[in-house]
mmCIF file of C-alpha atoms in Angstrom:
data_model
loop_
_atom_site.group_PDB
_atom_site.id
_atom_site.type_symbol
_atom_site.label_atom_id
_atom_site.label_comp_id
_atom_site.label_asym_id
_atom_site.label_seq_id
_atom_site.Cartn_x
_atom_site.Cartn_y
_atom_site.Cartn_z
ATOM 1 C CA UNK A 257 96.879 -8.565 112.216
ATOM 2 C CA UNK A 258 93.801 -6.414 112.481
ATOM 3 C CA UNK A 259 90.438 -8.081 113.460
ATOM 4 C CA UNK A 260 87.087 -7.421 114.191
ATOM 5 C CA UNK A 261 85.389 -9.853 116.714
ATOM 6 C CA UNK A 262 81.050 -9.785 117.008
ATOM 7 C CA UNK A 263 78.751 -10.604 119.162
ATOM 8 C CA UNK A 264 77.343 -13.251 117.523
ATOM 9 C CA UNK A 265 73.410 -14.182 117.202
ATOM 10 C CA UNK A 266 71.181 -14.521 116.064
ATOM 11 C CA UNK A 267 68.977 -11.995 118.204
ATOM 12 C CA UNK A 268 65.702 -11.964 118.523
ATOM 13 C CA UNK A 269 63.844 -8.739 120.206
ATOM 14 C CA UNK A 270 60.232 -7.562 120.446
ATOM 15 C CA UNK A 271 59.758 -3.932 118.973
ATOM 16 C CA UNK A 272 60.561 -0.997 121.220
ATOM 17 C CA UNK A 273 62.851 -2.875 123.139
ATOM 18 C CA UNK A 274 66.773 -1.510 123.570
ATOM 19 C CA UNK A 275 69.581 -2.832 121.411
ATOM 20 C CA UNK A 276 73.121 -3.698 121.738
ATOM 21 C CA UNK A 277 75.495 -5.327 119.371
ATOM 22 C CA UNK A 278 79.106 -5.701 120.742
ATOM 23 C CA UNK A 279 81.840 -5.284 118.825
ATOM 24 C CA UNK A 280 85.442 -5.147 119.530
ATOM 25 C CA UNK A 281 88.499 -5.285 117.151
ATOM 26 C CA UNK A 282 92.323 -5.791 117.159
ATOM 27 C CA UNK A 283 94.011 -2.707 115.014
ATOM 28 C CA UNK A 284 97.564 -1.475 114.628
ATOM 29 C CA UNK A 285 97.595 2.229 114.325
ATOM 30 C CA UNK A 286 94.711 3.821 114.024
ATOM 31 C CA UNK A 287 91.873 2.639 112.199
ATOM 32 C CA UNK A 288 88.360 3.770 111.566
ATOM 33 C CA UNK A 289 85.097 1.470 112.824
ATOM 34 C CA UNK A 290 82.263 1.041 110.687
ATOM 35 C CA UNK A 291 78.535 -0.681 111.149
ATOM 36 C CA UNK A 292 77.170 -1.835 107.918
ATOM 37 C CA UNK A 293 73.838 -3.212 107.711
ATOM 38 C CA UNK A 294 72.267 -5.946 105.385
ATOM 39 C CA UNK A 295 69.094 -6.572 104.577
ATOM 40 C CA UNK A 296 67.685 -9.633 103.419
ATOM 41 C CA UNK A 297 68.715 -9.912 99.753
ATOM 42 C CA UNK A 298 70.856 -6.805 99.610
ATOM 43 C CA UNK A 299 74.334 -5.699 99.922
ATOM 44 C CA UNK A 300 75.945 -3.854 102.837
ATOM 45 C CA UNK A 301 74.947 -0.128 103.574
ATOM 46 C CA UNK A 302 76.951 2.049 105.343
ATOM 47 C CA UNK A 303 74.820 2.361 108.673
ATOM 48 C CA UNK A 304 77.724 5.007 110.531
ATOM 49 C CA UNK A 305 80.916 5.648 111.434
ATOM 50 C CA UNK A 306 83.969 6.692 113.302
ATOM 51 C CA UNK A 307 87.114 7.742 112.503
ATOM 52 C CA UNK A 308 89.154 9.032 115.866
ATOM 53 C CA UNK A 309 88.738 8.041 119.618
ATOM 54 C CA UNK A 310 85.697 9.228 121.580
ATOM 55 C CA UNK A 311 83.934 9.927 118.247
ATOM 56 C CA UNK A 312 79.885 8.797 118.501
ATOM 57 C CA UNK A 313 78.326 7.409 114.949
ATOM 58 C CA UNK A 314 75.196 8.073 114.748
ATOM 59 C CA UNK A 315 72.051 7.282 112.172
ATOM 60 C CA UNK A 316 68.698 6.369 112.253
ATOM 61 C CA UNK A 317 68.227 5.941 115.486
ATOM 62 C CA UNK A 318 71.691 4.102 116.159
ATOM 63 C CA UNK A 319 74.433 4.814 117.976
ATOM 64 C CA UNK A 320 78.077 3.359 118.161
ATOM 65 C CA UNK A 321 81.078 5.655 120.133
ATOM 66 C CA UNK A 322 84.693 4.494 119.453
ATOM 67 C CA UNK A 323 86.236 3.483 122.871
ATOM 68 C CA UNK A 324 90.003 3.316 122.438
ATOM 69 C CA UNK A 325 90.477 2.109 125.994
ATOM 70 C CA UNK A 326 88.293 -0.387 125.606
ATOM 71 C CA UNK A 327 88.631 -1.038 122.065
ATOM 72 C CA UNK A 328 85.234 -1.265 121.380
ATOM 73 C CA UNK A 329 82.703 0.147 118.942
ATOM 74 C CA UNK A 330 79.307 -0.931 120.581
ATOM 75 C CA UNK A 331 76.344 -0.662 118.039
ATOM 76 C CA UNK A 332 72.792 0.737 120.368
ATOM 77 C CA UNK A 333 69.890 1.840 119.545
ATOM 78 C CA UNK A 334 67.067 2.627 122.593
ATOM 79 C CA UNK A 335 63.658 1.820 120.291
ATOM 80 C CA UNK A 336 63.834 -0.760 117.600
ATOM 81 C CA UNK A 337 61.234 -1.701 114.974
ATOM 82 C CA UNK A 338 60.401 -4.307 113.025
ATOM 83 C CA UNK A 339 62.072 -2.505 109.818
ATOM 84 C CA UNK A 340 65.708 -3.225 111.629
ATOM 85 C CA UNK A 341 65.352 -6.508 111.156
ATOM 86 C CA UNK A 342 68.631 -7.006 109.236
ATOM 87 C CA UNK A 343 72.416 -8.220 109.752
ATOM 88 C CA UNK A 344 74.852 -6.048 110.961
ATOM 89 C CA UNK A 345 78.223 -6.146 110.540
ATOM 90 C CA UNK A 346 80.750 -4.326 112.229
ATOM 91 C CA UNK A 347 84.129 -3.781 110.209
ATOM 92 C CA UNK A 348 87.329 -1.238 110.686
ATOM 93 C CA UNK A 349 89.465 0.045 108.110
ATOM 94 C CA UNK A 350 92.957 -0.304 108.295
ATOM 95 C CA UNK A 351 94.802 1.296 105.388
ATOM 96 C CA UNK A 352 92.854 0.230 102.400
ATOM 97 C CA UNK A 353 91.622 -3.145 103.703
ATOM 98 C CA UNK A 354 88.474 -3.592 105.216
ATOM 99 C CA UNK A 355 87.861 -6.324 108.335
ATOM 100 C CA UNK A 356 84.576 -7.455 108.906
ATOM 101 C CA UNK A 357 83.139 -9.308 111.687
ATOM 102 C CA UNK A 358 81.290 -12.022 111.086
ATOM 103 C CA UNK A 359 77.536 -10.234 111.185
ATOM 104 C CA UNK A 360 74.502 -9.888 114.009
ATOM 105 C CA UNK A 361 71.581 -11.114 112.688
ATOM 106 C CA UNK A 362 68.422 -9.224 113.931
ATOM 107 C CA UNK A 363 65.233 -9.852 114.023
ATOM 108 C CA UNK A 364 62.244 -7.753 115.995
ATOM 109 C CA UNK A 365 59.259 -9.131 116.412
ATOM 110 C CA UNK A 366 55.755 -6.864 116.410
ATOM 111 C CA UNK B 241 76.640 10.828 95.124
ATOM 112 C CA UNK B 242 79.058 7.912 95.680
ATOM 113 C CA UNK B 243 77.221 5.412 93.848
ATOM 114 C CA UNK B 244 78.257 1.751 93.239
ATOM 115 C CA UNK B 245 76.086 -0.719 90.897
ATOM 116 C CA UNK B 246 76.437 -4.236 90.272
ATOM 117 C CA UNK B 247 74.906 -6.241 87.254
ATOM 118 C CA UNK B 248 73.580 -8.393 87.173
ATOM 119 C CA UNK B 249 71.979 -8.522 90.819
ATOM 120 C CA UNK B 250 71.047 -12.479 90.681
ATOM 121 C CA UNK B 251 72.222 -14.809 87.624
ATOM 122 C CA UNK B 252 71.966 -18.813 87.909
ATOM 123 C CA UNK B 253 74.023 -20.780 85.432
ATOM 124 C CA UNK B 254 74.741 -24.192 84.439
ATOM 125 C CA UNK B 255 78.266 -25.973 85.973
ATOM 126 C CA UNK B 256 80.863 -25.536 83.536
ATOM 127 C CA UNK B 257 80.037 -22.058 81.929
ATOM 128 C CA UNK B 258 81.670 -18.760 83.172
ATOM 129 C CA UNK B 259 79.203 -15.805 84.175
ATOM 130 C CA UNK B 260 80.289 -12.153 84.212
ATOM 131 C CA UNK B 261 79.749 -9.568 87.258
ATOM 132 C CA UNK B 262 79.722 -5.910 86.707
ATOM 133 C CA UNK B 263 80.893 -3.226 88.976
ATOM 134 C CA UNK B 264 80.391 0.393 87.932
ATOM 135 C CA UNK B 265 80.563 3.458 89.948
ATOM 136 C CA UNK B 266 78.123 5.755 88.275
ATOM 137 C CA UNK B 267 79.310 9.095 89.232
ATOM 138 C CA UNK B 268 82.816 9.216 90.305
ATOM 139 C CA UNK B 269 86.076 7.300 89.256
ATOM 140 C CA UNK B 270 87.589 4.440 91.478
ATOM 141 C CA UNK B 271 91.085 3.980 90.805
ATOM 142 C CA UNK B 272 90.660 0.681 93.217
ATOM 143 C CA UNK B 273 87.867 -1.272 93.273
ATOM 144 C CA UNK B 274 87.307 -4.710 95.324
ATOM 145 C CA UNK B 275 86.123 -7.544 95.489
ATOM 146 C CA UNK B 276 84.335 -9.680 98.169
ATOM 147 C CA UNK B 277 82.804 -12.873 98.634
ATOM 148 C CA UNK B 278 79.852 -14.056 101.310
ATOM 149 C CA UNK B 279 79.020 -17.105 101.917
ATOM 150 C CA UNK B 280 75.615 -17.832 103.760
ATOM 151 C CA UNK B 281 75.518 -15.986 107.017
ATOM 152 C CA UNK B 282 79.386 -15.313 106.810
ATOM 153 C CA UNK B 283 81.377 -12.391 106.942
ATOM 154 C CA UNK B 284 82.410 -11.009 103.557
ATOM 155 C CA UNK B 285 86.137 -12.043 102.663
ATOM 156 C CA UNK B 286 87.577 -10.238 100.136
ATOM 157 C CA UNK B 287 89.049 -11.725 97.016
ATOM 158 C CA UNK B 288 91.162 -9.223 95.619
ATOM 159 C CA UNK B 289 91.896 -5.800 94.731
ATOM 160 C CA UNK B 290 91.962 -4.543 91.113
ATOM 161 C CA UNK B 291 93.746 -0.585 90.194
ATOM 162 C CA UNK B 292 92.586 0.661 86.579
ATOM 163 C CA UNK B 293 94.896 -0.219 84.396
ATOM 164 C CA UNK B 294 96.955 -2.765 86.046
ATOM 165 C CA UNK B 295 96.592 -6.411 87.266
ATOM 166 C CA UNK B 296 94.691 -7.543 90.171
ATOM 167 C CA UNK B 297 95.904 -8.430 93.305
ATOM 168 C CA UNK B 298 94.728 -11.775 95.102
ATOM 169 C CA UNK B 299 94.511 -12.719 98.126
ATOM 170 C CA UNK B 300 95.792 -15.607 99.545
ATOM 171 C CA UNK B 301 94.089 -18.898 98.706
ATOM 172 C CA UNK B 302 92.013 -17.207 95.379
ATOM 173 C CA UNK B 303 92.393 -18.544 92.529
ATOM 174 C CA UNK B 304 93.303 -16.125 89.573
ATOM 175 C CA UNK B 305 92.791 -18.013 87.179
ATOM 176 C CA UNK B 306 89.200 -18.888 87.910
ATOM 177 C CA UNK B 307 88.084 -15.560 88.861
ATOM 178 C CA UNK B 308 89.181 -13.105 86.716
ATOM 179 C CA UNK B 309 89.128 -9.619 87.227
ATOM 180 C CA UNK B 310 89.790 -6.673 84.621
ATOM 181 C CA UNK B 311 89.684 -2.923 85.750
ATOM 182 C CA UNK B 312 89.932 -1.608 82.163
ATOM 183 C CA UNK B 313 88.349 1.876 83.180
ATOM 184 C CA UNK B 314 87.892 4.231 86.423
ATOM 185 C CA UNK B 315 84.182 3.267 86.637
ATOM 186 C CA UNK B 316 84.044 0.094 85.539
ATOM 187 C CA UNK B 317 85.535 -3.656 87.172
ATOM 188 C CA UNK B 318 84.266 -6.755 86.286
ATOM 189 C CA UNK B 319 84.390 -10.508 87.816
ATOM 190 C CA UNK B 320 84.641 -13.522 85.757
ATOM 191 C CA UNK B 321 83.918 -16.832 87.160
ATOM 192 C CA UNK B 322 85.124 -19.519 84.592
ATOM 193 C CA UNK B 323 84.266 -22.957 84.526
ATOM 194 C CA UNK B 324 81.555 -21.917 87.334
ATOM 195 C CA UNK B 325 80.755 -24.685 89.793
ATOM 196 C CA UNK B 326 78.086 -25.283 92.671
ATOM 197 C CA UNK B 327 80.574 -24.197 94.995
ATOM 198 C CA UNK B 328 80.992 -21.062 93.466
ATOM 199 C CA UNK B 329 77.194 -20.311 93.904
ATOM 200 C CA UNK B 330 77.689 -17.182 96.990
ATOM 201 C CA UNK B 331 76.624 -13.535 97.232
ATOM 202 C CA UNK B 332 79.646 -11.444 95.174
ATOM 203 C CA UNK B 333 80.158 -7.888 96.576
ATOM 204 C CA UNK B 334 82.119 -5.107 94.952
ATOM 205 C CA UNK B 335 83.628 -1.688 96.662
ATOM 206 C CA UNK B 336 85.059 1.184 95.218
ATOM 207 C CA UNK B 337 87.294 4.241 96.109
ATOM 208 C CA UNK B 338 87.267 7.722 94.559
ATOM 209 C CA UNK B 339 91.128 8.102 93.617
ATOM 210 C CA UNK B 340 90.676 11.731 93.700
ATOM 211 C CA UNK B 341 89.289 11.269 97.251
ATOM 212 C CA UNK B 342 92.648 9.441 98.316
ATOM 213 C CA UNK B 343 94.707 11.570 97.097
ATOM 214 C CA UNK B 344 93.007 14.387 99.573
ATOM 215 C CA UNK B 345 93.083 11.872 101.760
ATOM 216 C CA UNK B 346 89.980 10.451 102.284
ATOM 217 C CA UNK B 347 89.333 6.561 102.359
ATOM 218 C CA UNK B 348 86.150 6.064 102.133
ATOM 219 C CA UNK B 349 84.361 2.927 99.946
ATOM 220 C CA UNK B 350 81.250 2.503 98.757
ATOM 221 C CA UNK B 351 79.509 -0.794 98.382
ATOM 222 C CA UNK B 352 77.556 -2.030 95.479
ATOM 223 C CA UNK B 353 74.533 -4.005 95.913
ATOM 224 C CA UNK B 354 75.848 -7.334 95.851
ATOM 225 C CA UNK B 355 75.151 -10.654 92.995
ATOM 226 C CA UNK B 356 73.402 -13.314 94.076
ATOM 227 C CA UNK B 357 75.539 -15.751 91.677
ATOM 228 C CA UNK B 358 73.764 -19.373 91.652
ATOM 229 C CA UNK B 359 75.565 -22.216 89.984
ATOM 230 C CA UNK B 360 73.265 -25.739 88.921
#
């Protein structure tokens, strides 16, 4: 069946420093990838998307491309700050189910 | 646009009573709305999937009859958690999808803000 598998934390970085979250999933057909992000206390907001191979997401500063070959749907982002501090989750969309992975927790540090 | 509210955002109840969750999409009409459950520093698992105007669908290992779930408009689900119990207390999530948007064939869902649900 179709999964989503995350790097899991938590992660702690200082601010300015470059982010990845790894995320790679297990799909029949085609299925668009999705970052969500939580903050503490709050539900899940759409962060960005992709819904075809070789497409980039991007959004506030974040970055995730859609590698079919690899089957991956890395989340970057070159600068963080200390308002990114959150959990993200990585999730795809097959038909009308969503997958989620199991959530990055982030914290940057001033 | 594509806006999804839950009320109420926290509630804590005594063991025993049932609390009610709202899920409204304030300005478009989900023929499907879901429902998900997180438990602390999980991934959400959803519960089940409701269609206006029809019975829900659960997933496996959900129990129907504890958490019920009535789709009696196109903005409007709700959650019931009878006979609530400490190990009901979790963060209850809600999605929605534009049946007009599906039909054109766009999937997207939008996610509400979540309810803290707390159960003493």
């Amino acid at each position: 069946g179709d999964s989503v598998t995350q790097m899991e934390g938590p992660v702690t970085l200082s601010e300015e420093a470059f982010l990845t979250i790894n995320c790679t999933y297990t799909a029949t057909g085609y299925p668009s990838l999705f970052w969500y992000v939580q903050y503490p206390g709050e539900g899940l907001q759409l962060l960005l998307k992709a819904t075809k191979a070789d497409d980039k997401g991007s959004n506030k500063g974040f970055e995730a491309t859609y590698r079919k070959e690899t089957t991956s749907f890395h989340l970057e982002k070159g600068s963080v700050q200390v308002s990114d501090s959150a959990v993200y989750f990585c999730a795809l969309r097959g038909g009308n189910q969503f997958y989620f992975g199991t959530g990055t927790s982030l914290t940057v540090i001033p | 646009g594509a806006v999804v509210s839950q009320h109420p955002s926290r509630v804590i109840c005594k063991s025993g009573t049932s609390v009610k969750i709202e899920c409204r999409s304030l300005d478009f009409q989900a023929t499907t709305m879901f429902w998900y459950r997180q438990f602390p520093k999980q991934s959400l698992m959803l519960m089940a999937t409701s269609n206006e105007g029809s019975k829900a669908t659960y997933e496996q290992g959900v129990e129907k009859d504890k958490f019920l779930i009535n789709h009696a408009s196109l903005t409007l689900s709700t959650l019931t958690v009878t006979s609530a119990h400490p190990e009901d207390s979790s963060f209850y999530i809600c999605s929605a999808r534009s049946g007009g948007a599906a039909i054109r064939g766009y999937n997207e869902q939008f996610f509400g803000p979540g309810t803290r649900l707390t159960v003493l």
